CSV table of C-alpha atoms and ligand atoms in Angstrom, one decimal:
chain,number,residue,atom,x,y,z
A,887,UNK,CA,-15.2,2.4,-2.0
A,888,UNK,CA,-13.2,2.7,1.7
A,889,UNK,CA,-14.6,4.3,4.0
A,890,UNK,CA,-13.1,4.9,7.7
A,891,UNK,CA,-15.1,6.5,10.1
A,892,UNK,CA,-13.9,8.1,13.2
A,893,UNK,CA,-11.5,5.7,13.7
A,894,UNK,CA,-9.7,4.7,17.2
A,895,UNK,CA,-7.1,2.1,18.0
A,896,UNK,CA,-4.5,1.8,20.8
A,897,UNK,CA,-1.8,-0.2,21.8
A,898,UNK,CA,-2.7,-0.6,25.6
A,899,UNK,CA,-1.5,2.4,26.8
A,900,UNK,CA,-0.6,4.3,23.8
A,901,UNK,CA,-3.6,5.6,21.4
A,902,UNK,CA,-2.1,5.5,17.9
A,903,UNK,CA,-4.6,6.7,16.0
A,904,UNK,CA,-7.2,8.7,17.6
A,905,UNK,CA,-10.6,9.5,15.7
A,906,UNK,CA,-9.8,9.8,11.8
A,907,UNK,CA,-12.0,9.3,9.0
A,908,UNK,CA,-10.8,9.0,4.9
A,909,UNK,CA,-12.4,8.0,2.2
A,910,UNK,CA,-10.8,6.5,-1.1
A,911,UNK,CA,-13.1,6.0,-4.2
A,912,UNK,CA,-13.1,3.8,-6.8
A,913,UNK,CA,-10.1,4.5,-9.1
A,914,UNK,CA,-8.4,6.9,-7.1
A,915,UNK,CA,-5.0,7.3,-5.4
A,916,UNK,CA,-4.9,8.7,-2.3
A,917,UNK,CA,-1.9,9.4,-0.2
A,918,UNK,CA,-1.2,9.4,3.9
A,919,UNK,CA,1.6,11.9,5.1
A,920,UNK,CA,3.0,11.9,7.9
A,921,UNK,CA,5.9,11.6,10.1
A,922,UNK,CA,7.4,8.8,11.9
A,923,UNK,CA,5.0,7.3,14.6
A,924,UNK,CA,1.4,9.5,13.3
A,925,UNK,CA,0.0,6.7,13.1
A,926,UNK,CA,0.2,5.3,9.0
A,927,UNK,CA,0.7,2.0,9.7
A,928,UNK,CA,-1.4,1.1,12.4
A,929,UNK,CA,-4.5,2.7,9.9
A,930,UNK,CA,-3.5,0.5,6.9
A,931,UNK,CA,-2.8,-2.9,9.2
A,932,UNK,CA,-6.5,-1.7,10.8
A,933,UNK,CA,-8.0,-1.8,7.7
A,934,UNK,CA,-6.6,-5.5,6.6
A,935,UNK,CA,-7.9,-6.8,10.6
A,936,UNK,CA,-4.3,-7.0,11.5
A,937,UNK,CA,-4.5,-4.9,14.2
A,938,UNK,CA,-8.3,-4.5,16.3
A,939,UNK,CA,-9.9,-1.2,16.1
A,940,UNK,CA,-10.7,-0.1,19.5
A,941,UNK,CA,-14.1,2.2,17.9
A,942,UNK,CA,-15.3,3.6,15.0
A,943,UNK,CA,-15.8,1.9,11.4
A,944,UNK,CA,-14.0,0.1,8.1
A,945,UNK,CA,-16.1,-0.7,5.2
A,946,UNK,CA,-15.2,-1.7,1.7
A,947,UNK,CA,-17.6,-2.2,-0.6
A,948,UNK,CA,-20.3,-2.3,1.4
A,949,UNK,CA,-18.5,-4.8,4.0
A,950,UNK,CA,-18.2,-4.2,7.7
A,951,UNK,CA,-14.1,-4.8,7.6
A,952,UNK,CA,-13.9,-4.8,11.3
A,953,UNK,CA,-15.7,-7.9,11.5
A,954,UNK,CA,-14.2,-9.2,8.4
A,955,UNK,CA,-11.2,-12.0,9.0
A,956,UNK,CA,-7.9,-10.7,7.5
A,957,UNK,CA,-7.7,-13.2,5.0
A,958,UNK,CA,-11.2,-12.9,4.0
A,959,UNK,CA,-10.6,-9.2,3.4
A,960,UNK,CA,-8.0,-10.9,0.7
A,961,UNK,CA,-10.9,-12.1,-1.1
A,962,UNK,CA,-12.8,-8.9,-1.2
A,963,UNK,CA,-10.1,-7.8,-2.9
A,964,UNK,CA,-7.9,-5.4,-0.7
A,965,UNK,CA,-3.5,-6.4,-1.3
A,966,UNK,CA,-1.3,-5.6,1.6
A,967,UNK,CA,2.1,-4.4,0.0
A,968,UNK,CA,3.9,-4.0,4.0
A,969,UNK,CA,6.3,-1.7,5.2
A,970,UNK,CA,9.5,-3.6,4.7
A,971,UNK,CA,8.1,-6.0,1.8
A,972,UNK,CA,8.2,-9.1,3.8
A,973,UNK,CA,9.4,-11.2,0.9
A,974,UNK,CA,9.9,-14.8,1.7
A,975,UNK,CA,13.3,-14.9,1.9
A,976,UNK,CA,14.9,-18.2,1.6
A,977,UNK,CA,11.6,-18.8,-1.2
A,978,UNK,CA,12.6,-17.9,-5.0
A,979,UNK,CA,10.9,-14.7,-6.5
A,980,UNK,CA,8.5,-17.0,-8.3
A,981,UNK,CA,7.5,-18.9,-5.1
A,982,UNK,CA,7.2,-15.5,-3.9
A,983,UNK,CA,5.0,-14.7,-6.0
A,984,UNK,CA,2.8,-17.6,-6.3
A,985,UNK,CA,1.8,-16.9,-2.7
A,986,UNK,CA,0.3,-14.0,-3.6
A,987,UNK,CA,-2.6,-15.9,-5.4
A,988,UNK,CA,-3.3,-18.6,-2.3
A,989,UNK,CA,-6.5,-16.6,-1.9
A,990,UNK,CA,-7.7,-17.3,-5.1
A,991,UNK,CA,-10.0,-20.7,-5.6
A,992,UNK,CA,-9.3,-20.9,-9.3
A,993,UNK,CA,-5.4,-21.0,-9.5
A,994,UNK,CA,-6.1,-22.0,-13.6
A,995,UNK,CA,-4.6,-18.1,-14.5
A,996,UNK,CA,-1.1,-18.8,-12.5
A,997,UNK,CA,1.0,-18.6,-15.4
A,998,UNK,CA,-0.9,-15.7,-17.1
A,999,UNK,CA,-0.7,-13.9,-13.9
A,1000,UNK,CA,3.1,-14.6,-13.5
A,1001,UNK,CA,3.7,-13.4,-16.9
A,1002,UNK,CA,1.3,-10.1,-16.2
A,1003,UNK,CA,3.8,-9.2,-13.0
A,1004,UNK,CA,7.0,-9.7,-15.6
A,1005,UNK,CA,5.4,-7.1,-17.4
A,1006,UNK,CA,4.9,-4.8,-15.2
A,1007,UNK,CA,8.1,-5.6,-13.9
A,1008,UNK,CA,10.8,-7.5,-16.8
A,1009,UNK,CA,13.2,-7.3,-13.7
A,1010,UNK,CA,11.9,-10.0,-11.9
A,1011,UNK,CA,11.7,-12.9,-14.5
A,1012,UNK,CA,15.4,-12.7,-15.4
A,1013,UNK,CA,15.5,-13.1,-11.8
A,1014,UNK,CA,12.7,-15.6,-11.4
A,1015,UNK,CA,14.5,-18.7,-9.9
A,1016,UNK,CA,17.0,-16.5,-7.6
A,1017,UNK,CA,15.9,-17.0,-3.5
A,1018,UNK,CA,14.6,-13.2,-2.3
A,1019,UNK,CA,16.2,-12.9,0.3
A,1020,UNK,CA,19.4,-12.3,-2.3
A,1021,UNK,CA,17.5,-9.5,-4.2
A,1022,UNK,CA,17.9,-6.2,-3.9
A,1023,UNK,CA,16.2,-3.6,-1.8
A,1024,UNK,CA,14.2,-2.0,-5.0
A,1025,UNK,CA,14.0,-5.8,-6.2
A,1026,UNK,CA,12.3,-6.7,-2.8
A,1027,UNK,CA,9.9,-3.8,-3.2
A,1028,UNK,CA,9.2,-5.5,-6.8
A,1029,UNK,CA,8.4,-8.6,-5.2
A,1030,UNK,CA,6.2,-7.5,-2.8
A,1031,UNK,CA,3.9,-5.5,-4.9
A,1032,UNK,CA,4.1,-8.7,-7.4
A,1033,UNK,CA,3.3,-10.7,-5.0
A,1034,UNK,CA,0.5,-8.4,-4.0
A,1035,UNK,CA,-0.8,-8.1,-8.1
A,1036,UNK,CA,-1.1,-11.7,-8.1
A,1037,UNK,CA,-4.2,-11.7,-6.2
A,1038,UNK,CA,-6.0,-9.8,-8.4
A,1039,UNK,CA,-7.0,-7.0,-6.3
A,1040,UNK,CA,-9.1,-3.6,-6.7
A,1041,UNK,CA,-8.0,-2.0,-4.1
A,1042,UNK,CA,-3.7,-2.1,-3.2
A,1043,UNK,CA,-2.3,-0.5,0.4
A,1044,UNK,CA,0.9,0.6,0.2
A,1045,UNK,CA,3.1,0.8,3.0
A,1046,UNK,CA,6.1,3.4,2.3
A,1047,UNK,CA,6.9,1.6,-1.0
A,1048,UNK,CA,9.9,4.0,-1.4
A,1049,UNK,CA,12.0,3.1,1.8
A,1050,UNK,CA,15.2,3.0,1.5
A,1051,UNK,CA,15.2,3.0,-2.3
A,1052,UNK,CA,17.7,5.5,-4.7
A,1053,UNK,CA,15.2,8.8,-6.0
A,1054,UNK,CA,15.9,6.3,-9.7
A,1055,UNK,CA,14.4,3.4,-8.6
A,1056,UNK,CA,11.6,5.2,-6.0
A,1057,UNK,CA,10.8,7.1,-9.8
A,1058,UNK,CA,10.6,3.4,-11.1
A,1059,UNK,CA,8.2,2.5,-8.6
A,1060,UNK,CA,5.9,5.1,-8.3
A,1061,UNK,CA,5.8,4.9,-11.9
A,1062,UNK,CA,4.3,1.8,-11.6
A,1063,UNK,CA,2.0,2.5,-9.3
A,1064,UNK,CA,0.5,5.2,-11.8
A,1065,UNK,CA,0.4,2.6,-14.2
A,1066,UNK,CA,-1.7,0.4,-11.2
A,1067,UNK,CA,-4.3,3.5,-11.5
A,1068,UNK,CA,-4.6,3.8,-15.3
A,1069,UNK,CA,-5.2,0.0,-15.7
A,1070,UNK,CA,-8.3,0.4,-12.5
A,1071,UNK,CA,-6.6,-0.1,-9.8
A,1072,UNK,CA,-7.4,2.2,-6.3
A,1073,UNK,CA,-4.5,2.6,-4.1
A,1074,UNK,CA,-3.8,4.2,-1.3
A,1075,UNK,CA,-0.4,5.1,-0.4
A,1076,UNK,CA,1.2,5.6,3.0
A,1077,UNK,CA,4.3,7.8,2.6
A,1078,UNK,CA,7.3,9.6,4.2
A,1079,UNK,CA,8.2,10.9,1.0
A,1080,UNK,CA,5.5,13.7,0.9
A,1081,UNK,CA,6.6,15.3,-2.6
A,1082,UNK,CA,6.4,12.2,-4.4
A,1083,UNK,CA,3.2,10.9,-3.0
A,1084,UNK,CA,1.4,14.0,-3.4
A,1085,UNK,CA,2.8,14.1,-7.0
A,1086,UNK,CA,1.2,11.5,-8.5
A,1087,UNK,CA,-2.0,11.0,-6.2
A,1088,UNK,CA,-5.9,12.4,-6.4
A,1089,UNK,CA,-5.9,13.5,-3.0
A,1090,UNK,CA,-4.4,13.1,0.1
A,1091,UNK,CA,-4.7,13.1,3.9
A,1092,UNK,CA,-2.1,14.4,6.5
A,1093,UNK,CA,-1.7,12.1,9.6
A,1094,UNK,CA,-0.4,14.1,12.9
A,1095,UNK,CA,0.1,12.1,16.1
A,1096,UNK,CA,-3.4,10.0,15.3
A,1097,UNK,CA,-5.1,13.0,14.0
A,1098,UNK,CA,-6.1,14.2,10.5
A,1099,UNK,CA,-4.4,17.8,10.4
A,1100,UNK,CA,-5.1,18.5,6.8
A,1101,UNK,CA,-6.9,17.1,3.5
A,1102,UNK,CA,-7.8,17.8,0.1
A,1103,UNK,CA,-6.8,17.8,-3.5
A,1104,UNK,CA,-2.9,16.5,-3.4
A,1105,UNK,CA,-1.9,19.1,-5.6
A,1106,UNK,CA,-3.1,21.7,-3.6
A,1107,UNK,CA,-1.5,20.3,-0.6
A,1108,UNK,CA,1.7,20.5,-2.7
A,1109,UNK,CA,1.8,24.0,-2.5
A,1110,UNK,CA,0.1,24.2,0.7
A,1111,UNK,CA,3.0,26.6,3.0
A,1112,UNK,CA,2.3,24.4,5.9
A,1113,UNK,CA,3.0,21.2,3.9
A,1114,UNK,CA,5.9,22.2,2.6
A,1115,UNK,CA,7.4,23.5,5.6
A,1116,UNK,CA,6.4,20.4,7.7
A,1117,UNK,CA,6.9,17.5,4.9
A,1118,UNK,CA,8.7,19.2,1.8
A,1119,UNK,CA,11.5,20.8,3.5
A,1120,UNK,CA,10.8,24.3,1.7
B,1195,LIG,P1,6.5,5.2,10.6
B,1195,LIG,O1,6.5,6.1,9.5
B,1195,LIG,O2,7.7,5.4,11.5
B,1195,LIG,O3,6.3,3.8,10.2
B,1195,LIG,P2,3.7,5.4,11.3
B,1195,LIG,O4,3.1,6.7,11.0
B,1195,LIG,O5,3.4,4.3,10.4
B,1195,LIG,O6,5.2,5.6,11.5
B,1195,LIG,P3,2.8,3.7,13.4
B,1195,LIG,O7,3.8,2.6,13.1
B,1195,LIG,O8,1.4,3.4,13.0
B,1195,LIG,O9,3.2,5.1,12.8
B,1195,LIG,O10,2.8,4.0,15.0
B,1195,LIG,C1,1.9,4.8,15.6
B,1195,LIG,C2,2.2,4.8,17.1
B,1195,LIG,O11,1.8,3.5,17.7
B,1195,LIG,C3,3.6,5.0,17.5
B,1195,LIG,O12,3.7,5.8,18.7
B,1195,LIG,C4,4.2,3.6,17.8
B,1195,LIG,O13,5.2,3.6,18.7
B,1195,LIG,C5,3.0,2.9,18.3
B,1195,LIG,N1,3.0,1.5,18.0
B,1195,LIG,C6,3.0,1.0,16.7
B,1195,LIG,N2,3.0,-0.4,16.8
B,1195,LIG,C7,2.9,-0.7,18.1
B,1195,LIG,C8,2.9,-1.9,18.8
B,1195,LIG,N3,2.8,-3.1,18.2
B,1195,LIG,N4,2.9,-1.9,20.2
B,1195,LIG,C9,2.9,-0.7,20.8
B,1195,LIG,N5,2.9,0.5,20.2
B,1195,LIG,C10,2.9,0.5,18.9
């Protein structure tokens, strides 16, 4: 289990995220809504020690997070998939790929793990030897979350997976990341897109200028009248 507990970090000046807690248990998907600047991405790149907390707590699993390395947290097995994918650009998808399982000290499952990600996405291994950097945007997203699989994690942050992507291919991708679920995966999602997220997560939090407004069961925020006329355009 995550558990954040009144939670602060700032940017000198500028307090991003200003007292939240959130819980996400085992198997679950929970969402983070929000508008531009609330505050998402600073809580997810808190919780993987790229960014310092200024107070509160982070603990996975029983592990103090905030004074956990970032690539240790890797090996308690948390996957960053970032804003923006971040796919190594000039590096084929495979290579791509194959960095997502540095972390692990037995690399022995490589090719089973490479053949696991063409499953989930068939996509990527007609594509295998083509540099990322030439993909796609939905390809990049593939990549990324690939990249992310290969390190066998329980626990997958996702960082508005759907940017930028046609409603086909966002479909594609949150179809997968229901799939992620099913097979035992916990995810939680950071999203702009508030009707998709809420439609295929457990619960969900809404993120305000560094402030939980609003949280619950994400189908009841669905229908919630100040969700929809803040996030769903109703
Ligand atoms: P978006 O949906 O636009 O990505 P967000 O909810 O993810 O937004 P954050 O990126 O976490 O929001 O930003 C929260 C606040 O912190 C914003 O006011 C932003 O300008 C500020 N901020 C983020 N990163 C930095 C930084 N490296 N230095 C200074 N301020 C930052």
């Amino acid at each position: 289990m995550l558990e954040i507990k009144d939670l602060c970090v700032s940017y000198g000046a500028i307090d991003a995220v200003k007292g939240i807690s959130l819980k996400v248990n085992d198997g679950e998907i929970v969402s983070l809504i929000g508008a531009n600047g609330a505050g998402k991405t600073t809580t997810l790149h808190t919780i993987t020690g790229l960014v310092p907390a200024k107070s509160g707590s982070i603990t996975y699993d029983g592990h103090d997070l905030l004074k956990t390395h970032a690539n240790k947290i890797v090996t308690l097995g948390m996957a960053h998939v970032p804003e923006g994918r971040h796919v190594f650009t000039r590096m084929s998808v495979q290579e791509n790929l194959e960095m997502g399982a540095f972390s692990l000290k037995d690399q022995s499952s490589l090719g089973k793990d490479l053949e696991m990600v063409f499953d989930y996405f068939p996509r990527l291994k007609e594509r295998r030897r083509q540099l990322a950097g030439t993909l796609s945007g939905g390809e990049q997203q593939m990549v990324a979350m690939g990249r992310a699989l290969m390190s066998h994690p329980k626990t997958i942050l996702m960082d508005e997976p759907s940017m930028g992507l046609s409603p086909l291919l966002v479909k594609e991708i949150f179809d997968i990341i229901v799939t992620l679920r099913k097979r035992g995966i916990t995810v939680l999602l950071v999203e702009q897109n508030a009707k998709m997220a809420l439609s295929i997560a457990d619960r969900a939090y809404v993120l305000e200028t560094g402030k939980i407004t609003m949280e619950g069961k994400a189908s009841d925020l669905l229908h919630d009248e100040k969700v929809r006329k803040a996030y769903l355009g109703a």
